[in-house]
mmCIF file of C-alpha atoms in Angstrom:
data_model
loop_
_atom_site.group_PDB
_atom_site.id
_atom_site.type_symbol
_atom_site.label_atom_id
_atom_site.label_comp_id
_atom_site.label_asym_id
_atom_site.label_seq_id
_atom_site.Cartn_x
_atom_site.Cartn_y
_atom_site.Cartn_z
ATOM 1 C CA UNK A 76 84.262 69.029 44.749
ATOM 2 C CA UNK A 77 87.451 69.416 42.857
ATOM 3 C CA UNK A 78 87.848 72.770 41.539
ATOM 4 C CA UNK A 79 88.969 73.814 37.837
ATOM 5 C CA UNK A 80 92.258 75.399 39.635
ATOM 6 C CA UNK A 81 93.118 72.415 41.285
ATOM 7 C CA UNK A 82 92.806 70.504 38.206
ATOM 8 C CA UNK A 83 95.282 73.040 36.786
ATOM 9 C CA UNK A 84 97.440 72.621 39.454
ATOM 10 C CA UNK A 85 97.512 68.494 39.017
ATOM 11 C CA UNK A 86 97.521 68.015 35.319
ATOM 12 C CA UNK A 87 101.518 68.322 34.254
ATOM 13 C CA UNK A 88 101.947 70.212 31.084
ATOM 14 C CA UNK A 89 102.373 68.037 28.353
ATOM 15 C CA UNK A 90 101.183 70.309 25.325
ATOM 16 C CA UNK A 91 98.053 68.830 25.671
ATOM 17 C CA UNK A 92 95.058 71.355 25.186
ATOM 18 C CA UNK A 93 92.966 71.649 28.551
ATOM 19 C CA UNK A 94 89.048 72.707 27.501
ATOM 20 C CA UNK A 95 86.142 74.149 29.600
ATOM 21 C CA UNK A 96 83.259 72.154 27.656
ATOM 22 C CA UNK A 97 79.931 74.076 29.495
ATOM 23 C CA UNK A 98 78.056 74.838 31.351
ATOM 24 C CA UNK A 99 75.601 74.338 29.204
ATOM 25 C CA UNK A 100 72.551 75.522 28.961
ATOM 26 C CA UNK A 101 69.978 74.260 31.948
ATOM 27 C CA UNK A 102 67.350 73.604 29.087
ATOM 28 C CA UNK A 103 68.456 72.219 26.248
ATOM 29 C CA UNK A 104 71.621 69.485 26.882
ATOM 30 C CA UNK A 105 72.208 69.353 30.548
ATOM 31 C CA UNK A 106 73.624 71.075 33.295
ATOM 32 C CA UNK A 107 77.217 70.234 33.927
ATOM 33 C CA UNK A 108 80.690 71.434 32.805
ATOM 34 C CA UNK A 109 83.292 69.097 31.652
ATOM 35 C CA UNK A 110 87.348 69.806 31.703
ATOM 36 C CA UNK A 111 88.719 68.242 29.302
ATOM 37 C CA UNK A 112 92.349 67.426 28.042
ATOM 38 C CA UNK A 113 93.044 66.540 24.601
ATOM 39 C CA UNK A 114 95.797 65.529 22.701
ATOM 40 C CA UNK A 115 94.942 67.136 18.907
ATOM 41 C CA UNK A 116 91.369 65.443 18.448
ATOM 42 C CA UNK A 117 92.046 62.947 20.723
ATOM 43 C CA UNK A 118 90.066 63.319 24.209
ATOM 44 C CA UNK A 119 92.836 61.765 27.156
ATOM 45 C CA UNK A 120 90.685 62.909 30.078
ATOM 46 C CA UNK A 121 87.543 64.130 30.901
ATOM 47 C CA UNK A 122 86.725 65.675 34.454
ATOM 48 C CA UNK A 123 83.149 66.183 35.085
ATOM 49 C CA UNK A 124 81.949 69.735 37.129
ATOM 50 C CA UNK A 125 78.493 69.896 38.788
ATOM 51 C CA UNK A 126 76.505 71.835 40.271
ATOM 52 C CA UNK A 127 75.784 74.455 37.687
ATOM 53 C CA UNK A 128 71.932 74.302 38.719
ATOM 54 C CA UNK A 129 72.109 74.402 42.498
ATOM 55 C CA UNK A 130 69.060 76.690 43.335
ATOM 56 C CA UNK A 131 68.767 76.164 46.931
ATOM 57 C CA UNK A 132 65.174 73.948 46.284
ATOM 58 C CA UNK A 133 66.188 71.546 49.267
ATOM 59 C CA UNK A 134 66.230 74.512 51.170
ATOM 60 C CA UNK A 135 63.627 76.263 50.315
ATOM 61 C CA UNK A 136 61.576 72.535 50.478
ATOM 62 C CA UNK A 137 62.271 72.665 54.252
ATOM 63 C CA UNK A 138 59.821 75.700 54.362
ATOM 64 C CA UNK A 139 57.055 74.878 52.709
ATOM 65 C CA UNK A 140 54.456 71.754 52.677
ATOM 66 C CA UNK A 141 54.431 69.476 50.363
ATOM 67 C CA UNK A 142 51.625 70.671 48.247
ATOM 68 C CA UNK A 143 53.136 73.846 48.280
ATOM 69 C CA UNK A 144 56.924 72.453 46.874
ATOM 70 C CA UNK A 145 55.338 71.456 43.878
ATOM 71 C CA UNK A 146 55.268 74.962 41.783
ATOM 72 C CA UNK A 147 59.307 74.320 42.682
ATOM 73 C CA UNK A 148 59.771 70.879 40.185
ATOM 74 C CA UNK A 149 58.684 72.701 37.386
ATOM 75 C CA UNK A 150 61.405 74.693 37.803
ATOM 76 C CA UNK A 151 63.397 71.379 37.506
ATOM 77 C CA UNK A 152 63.802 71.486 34.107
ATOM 78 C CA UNK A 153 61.362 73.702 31.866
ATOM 79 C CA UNK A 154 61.423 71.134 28.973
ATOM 80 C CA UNK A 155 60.126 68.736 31.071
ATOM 81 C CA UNK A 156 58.256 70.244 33.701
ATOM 82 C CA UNK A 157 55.398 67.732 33.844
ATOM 83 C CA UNK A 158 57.564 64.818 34.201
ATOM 84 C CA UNK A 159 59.582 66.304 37.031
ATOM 85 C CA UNK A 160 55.931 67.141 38.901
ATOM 86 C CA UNK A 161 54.932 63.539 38.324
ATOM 87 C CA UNK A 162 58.067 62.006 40.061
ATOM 88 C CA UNK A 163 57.737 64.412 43.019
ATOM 89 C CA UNK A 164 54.092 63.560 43.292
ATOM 90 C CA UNK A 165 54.649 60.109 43.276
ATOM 91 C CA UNK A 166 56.958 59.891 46.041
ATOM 92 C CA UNK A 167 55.237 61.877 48.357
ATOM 93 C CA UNK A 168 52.487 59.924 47.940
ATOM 94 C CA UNK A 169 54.347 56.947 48.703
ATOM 95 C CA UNK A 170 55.496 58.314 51.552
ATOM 96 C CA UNK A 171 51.911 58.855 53.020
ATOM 97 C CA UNK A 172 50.331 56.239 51.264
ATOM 98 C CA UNK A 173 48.197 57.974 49.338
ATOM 99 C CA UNK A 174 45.995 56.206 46.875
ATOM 100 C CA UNK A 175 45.635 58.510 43.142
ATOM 101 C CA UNK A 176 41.931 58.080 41.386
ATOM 102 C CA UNK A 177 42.179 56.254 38.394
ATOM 103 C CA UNK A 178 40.604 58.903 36.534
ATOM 104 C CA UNK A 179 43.768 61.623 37.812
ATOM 105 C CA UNK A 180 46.205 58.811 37.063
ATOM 106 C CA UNK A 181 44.583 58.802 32.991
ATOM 107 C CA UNK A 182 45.369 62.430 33.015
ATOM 108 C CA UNK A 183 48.450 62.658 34.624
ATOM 109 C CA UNK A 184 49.245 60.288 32.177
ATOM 110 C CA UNK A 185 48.292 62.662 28.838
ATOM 111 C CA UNK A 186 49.985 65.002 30.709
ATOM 112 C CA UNK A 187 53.151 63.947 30.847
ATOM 113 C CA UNK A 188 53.738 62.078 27.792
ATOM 114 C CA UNK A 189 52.456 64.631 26.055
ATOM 115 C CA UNK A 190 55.521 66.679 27.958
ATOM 116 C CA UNK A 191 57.702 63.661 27.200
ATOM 117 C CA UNK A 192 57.186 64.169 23.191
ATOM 118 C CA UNK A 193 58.042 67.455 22.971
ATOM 119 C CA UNK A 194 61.049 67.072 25.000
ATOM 120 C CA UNK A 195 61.881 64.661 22.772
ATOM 121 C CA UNK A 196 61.212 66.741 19.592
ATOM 122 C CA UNK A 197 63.539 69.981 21.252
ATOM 123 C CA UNK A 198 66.371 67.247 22.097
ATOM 124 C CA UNK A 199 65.993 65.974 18.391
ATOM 125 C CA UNK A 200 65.878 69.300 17.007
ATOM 126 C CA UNK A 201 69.271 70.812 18.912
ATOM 127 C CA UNK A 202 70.779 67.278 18.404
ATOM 128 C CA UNK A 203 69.929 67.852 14.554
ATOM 129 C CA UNK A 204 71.370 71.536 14.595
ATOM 130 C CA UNK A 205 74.383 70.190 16.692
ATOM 131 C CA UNK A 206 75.696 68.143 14.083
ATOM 132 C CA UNK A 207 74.917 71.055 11.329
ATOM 133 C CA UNK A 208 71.391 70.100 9.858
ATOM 134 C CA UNK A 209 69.719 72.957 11.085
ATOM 135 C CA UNK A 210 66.741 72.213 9.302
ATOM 136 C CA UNK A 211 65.007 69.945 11.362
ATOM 137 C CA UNK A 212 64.991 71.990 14.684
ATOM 138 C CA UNK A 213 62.107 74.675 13.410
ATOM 139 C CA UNK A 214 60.165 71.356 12.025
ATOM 140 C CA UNK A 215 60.899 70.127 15.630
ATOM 141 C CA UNK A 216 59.468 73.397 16.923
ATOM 142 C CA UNK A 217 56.797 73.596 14.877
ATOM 143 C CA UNK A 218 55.251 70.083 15.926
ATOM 144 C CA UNK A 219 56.190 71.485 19.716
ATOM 145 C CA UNK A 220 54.124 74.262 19.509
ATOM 146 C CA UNK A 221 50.945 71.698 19.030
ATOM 147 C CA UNK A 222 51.608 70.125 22.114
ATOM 148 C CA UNK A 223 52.161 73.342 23.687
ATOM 149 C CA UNK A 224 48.951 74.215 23.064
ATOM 150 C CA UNK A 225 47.307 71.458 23.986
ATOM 151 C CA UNK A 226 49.036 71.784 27.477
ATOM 152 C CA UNK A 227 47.943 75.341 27.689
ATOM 153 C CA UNK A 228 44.523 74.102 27.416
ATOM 154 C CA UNK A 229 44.961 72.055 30.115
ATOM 155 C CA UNK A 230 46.435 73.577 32.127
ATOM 156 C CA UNK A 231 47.145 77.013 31.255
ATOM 157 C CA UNK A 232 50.639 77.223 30.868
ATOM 158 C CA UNK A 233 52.854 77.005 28.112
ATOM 159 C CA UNK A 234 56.484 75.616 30.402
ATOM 160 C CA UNK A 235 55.575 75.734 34.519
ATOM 161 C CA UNK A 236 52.398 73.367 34.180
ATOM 162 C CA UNK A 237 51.436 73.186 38.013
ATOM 163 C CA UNK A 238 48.972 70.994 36.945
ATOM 164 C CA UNK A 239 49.726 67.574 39.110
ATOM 165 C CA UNK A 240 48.708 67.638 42.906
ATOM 166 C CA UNK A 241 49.474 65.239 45.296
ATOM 167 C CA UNK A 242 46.859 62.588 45.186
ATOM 168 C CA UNK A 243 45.889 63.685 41.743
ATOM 169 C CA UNK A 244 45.414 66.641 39.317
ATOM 170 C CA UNK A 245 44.243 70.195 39.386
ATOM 171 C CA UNK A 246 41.635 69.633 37.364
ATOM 172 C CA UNK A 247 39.621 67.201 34.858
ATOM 173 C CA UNK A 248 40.445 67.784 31.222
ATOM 174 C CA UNK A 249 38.226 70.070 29.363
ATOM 175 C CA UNK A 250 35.019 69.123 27.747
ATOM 176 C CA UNK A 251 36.044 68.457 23.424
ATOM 177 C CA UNK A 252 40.057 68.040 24.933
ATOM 178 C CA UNK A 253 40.193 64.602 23.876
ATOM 179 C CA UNK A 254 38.938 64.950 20.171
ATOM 180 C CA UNK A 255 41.498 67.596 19.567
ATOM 181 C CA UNK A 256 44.235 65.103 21.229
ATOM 182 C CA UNK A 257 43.109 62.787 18.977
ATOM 183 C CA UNK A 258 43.182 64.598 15.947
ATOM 184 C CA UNK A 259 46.737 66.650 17.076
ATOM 185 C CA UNK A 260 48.116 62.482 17.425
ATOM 186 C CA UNK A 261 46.595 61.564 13.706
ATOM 187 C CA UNK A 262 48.736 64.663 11.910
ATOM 188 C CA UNK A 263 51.679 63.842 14.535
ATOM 189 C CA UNK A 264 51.860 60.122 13.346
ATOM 190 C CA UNK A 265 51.780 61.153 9.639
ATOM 191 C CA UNK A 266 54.690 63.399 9.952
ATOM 192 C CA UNK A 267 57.064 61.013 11.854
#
């Protein structure tokens, strides 16, 4: 990895402005750091950084089973926590062949796209505020917080879910869940 210094040391001054652009945040945008050279408003050169999330979690996956590595995706990304459990899940059980009960699959699947759309609404929201309409974000929010709650209910937690195992799900949904996703989905598709 190249480091900002040795960047530095390569780039020839030529009046052009040299930028730090990041790290940014680990959930809203992404997780990398960009140096960048510019020429007035003109971008010449972009140099990407990484590594501004490294937590050790291949490590720390050597020590544990595989069940027990799961708690660790949500830590993946907050926004979409759900998401990251489902592609962990699936893999493993690829690896041992492991056959998920249609029933687990129908929830997983709530599950995450319910995670998916209010990803979506928070990336929508800061992408609103980025380019200076800040009123959209707390509408964003707002419509989150349903979804939140209906994940809470599930699972009881509002951003580390731990809800997916491998071969399925914690547990079922709860009795009268459906009828409120149903009726959280008919106010959702009014307001888009």
């Amino acid at each position: 990895m190249t480091s900002n210094k040795e960047v530095l040391r390569r780039i020839e001054y030529t009046g052009d402005m040299l930028l730090n652009m990041g790290p940014q945040h680990p959930s809203t945008h992404g997780v990398i750091n960009f140096l960048v050279q510019t020429d007035g408003e003109v971008m010449k050169r972009a140099i990407p950084e990484v590594g501004y999330l490294h937590r050790s979690l291949e490590k720390i996956g050597e020590k544990v089973t595989y069940n027990g590595y799961m708690p660790y995706t949500d830590r993946v990304d907050y926004i979409t926590a759900m998401c990251a459990n489902q592609g962990y899940a699936m893999a493993v059980e690829r690896l041992l062949a492991v056959t998920v009960p249609k029933r687990a699959e129908y929830c997983r699947t709530i599950a995450t796209e319910l995670n998916r759309i209010s990803s979506h609404l928070v990336s929508l929201g800061t992408m609103a505020m980025d380019v200076g309409a800040v009123t959209p974000f707390p509408y964003a929010l707002r419509e989150r917080e349903f979804i939140n709650d209906l994940l809470e209910e599930l699972c009881g937690a509002r951003l580390t879910y731990n809800y997916l195992r491998i071969g399925g799900v914690a547990y079922d949904l709860p009795e009268g869940y459906a009828e409120k996703l149903v009726t959280f989905l008919d106010h959702f598709e009014k307001i888009l």
